[in-house]
Amino acid sequence: MVAMASNLHPEVSSFLSGGPKKLLIGGQWVDAASGKTFETVNPATGDVLARVAEGDQEDVNRAVAAARKAFDEGPWPGMTPAERSRMIWKIADLIEEHADTFAQLETLDNGKPITAARRDDVGGTIDYVRYYAGWPTKIQGHTVPVSMPDVFGYTLRQPVGVCAQIIPWNYPLMMAAWKLAPALAAGCTMVLKPAEQTPLSALLLGQLILEAGVPAGVVNVVTGFGETAGAALAAHMDVDKIAFTGSVDVGKLIMQAAGKSNLKKISLELGGKSPNIVFADADMDAAREGAAAGIFYNMGQDCTAGSRVFVEQRVYDDVAEYMAAHSKRLKIGSGLDESTDIGPLVSKEQIERVTGYLQLGRQEGARVLSGGERVAEGELARGFFVRPTVFADARNDMRIAQEEIFGPVVSVIPFRDVDDVVRQGNNVVYGLGAGIWTKDIQKAHKMAAALKAGTVWINMYNAVDPAMPFGGFKQSGIGREMGFEAIELYTEVKSVWVNLG
Ligand code: ADP
């Protein structure tokens, strides 16, 4: 069933063999109540990798009930912060022990180059989980100086309760960890729904979470589709909080569902159309390289992808041509090949969406400097490969510059000066990331303040760190993940008044 099986880690082969993968509910691996399964596909070949249980409303009900029981009655609430901390650290150790397996699974299921899967997805996840392993012992309330005689006031910071966590397919393991680790640190219980395109690494993670000794029902994993399993979670009356990463349209549906049901707390990390801005006074080697890497990393399937590169007029041609030449040097191939730079897009649906935008860009009058098409010849034609594409002569009001493409496609747009680029850069519904390349420190900090984005990178692009808050302005989302901000998402503050009189 799996191409190149001979190169696979034995643990990966054994994970993929056997019957359909099951749901993790209440510490047990179970079939979907309906008995239904769906296929997950290797985007490099179009072959089926595995069948996976198709969870639905009934399974969501069971998983939420298991999470509720674990929160209200299980051993989890009574555990000391130090015990929770050790358990989360143990999860990180186990991910590290199975790092090669995770990296290959991620590449098979998502398509991404194995070098990135190993270093960033798996390596980054381990660091991230360890960061949150340190938090349980540091979550605290305050004493509060209320202005009344003989009254003592203090706050308790307590877990918010049962959390639903719905994640996308672009960094499947990392997105699962971004959601699970702070919620575990806070003492919540949860139901995780991986994306239907990439359910495998979350299932392996569920296995290791049990192995680490996390009590039954604390982490439940329900694989299935968004419109069914995902929507059931968003509308559930017994879910206290929902955390979502994905598209703006679905983010809005989730917010509506929360509003129509029990007003569960929400946090949303949505799309982006991030400006990566190159001034003529930048270190040009670093800026051009950063502009290219900012869009082509992970085949552009990244919510902070620098998909609008703004270039000061007098260096415009130089930067655009450099990016086109760079994109032609990138090696396209199977993610399992160590030398691959550009793997396939995640799915048939995604390649259709991206190639649709390639056509649209031409119609809108942008000039294709490189790429502009699907790989249609040879072995790769079976998979979902598209050539990295640079559109020159793009304008900010074109649809290719306003809409999130989520592929290796960049619009290179000229600008005149600071005011012009601030206006153009902010003229979009999103506000997730922004990059600024200049040696002028005053300009850099003025720009950082003026750009409406949750993250601004100066003379660097697309870095994340577990300690640095991450999230969006405008339609890029609500709330911040990472750092203490993620602990805030998963806790409630309680004010306690004591009459000492
Ligand atoms: P993309 O367009 O990148 O696939 P989506 O926002 O559609 O992103 O998907 C992100 C996650 O949201 C996936 O886990 C998907 O199953 C889930 N999802 C999709 N539709 C809904 C919905 N109506 N309600 C809840 N979750 C959904």
Short mmCIF file of N, CA, C and O and ligand atoms in Angstrom, two decimals, residues 166-169 193-197 224-227 230-231 244-247 250 253-254, ligand 1:
data_model
loop_
_atom_site.label_atom_id
_atom_site.label_comp_id
_atom_site.label_asym_id
_atom_site.label_seq_id
_atom_site.Cartn_x
_atom_site.Cartn_y
_atom_site.Cartn_z
N ILE A 166 -9.39 21.90 17.59
CA ILE A 166 -9.53 21.51 16.18
C ILE A 166 -8.34 22.08 15.41
O ILE A 166 -8.08 23.28 15.47
N ILE A 167 -7.63 21.21 14.73
CA ILE A 167 -6.35 21.65 14.14
C ILE A 167 -6.28 21.38 12.64
O ILE A 167 -7.03 20.55 12.11
N PRO A 168 -5.38 22.08 11.96
CA PRO A 168 -5.25 21.95 10.50
C PRO A 168 -4.19 20.92 10.10
O PRO A 168 -3.57 20.29 10.96
N TRP A 169 -3.94 20.87 8.80
CA TRP A 169 -3.08 19.81 8.24
C TRP A 169 -1.66 20.28 7.93
O TRP A 169 -0.84 19.49 7.48
N LYS A 193 -9.36 17.17 17.64
CA LYS A 193 -9.76 16.67 16.31
C LYS A 193 -8.72 17.08 15.28
O LYS A 193 -8.64 18.24 14.88
N PRO A 194 -7.91 16.11 14.84
CA PRO A 194 -6.93 16.43 13.79
C PRO A 194 -7.64 16.69 12.46
O PRO A 194 -8.80 16.33 12.30
N ALA A 195 -6.92 17.28 11.52
CA ALA A 195 -7.48 17.50 10.18
C ALA A 195 -7.65 16.15 9.48
O ALA A 195 -6.84 15.24 9.66
N GLU A 196 -8.69 16.06 8.67
CA GLU A 196 -8.97 14.78 7.99
C GLU A 196 -7.88 14.40 6.99
O GLU A 196 -7.69 13.24 6.68
N GLN A 197 -7.13 15.40 6.51
CA GLN A 197 -6.05 15.12 5.55
C GLN A 197 -4.85 14.46 6.23
O GLN A 197 -4.08 13.76 5.59
N GLY A 224 -11.92 12.60 12.08
CA GLY A 224 -13.17 12.72 11.33
C GLY A 224 -13.19 14.02 10.57
O GLY A 224 -12.19 14.76 10.56
N PHE A 225 -14.32 14.33 9.98
CA PHE A 225 -14.42 15.50 9.11
C PHE A 225 -14.88 16.74 9.88
O PHE A 225 -15.49 16.64 10.94
N GLY A 226 -14.58 17.88 9.29
CA GLY A 226 -14.89 19.15 9.93
C GLY A 226 -16.38 19.39 10.08
O GLY A 226 -16.86 19.79 11.14
N GLU A 227 -17.12 19.13 8.99
CA GLU A 227 -18.55 19.48 8.99
C GLU A 227 -19.33 18.59 9.95
O GLU A 227 -20.46 18.91 10.32
N GLY A 230 -16.07 18.05 13.70
CA GLY A 230 -15.65 19.39 14.12
C GLY A 230 -16.83 20.25 14.54
O GLY A 230 -16.83 20.87 15.61
N ALA A 231 -17.87 20.23 13.71
CA ALA A 231 -19.06 21.04 14.01
C ALA A 231 -19.73 20.56 15.30
O ALA A 231 -20.24 21.37 16.08
N PHE A 244 -9.15 26.73 18.00
CA PHE A 244 -9.20 26.33 16.59
C PHE A 244 -8.06 26.97 15.82
O PHE A 244 -7.75 28.15 16.02
N THR A 245 -7.43 26.21 14.95
CA THR A 245 -6.52 26.78 13.96
C THR A 245 -6.98 26.30 12.60
O THR A 245 -7.19 25.10 12.40
N GLY A 246 -7.16 27.24 11.67
CA GLY A 246 -7.62 26.86 10.33
C GLY A 246 -8.05 28.09 9.56
O GLY A 246 -7.55 29.20 9.81
N SER A 247 -9.01 27.89 8.67
CA SER A 247 -9.39 28.98 7.76
C SER A 247 -10.32 30.00 8.45
O SER A 247 -10.99 29.68 9.44
N VAL A 250 -14.10 28.87 8.47
CA VAL A 250 -14.46 27.91 9.51
C VAL A 250 -14.35 28.57 10.89
O VAL A 250 -15.17 28.31 11.77
N LEU A 253 -17.56 30.09 11.54
CA LEU A 253 -18.59 29.09 11.87
C LEU A 253 -18.46 28.65 13.33
O LEU A 253 -19.46 28.46 14.03
N ILE A 254 -17.21 28.52 13.76
CA ILE A 254 -16.98 28.06 15.14
C ILE A 254 -17.46 29.11 16.14
O ILE A 254 -18.09 28.80 17.15
P1 ADP B 1 -8.32 24.20 5.32
O1 ADP B 1 -9.19 25.00 4.40
O2 ADP B 1 -6.95 24.68 5.39
O3 ADP B 1 -8.43 22.71 5.18
P2 ADP B 1 -10.20 24.29 7.46
O4 ADP B 1 -10.47 25.51 8.25
O5 ADP B 1 -11.23 23.80 6.51
O6 ADP B 1 -8.83 24.54 6.77
O7 ADP B 1 -9.85 23.08 8.42
C1 ADP B 1 -9.15 23.18 9.61
C2 ADP B 1 -9.77 22.24 10.61
O8 ADP B 1 -11.12 22.63 10.81
C3 ADP B 1 -9.82 20.77 10.20
O9 ADP B 1 -9.59 19.96 11.33
C4 ADP B 1 -11.24 20.62 9.70
O10 ADP B 1 -11.71 19.31 9.80
C5 ADP B 1 -11.98 21.52 10.65
N1 ADP B 1 -13.28 21.99 10.17
C6 ADP B 1 -13.67 22.20 8.88
N2 ADP B 1 -14.96 22.61 8.83
C7 ADP B 1 -15.40 22.68 10.11
C8 ADP B 1 -16.64 23.05 10.73
N3 ADP B 1 -17.69 23.43 10.01
N4 ADP B 1 -16.72 23.02 12.09
C9 ADP B 1 -15.66 22.65 12.82
N5 ADP B 1 -14.47 22.28 12.30
C10 ADP B 1 -14.33 22.29 10.98
#
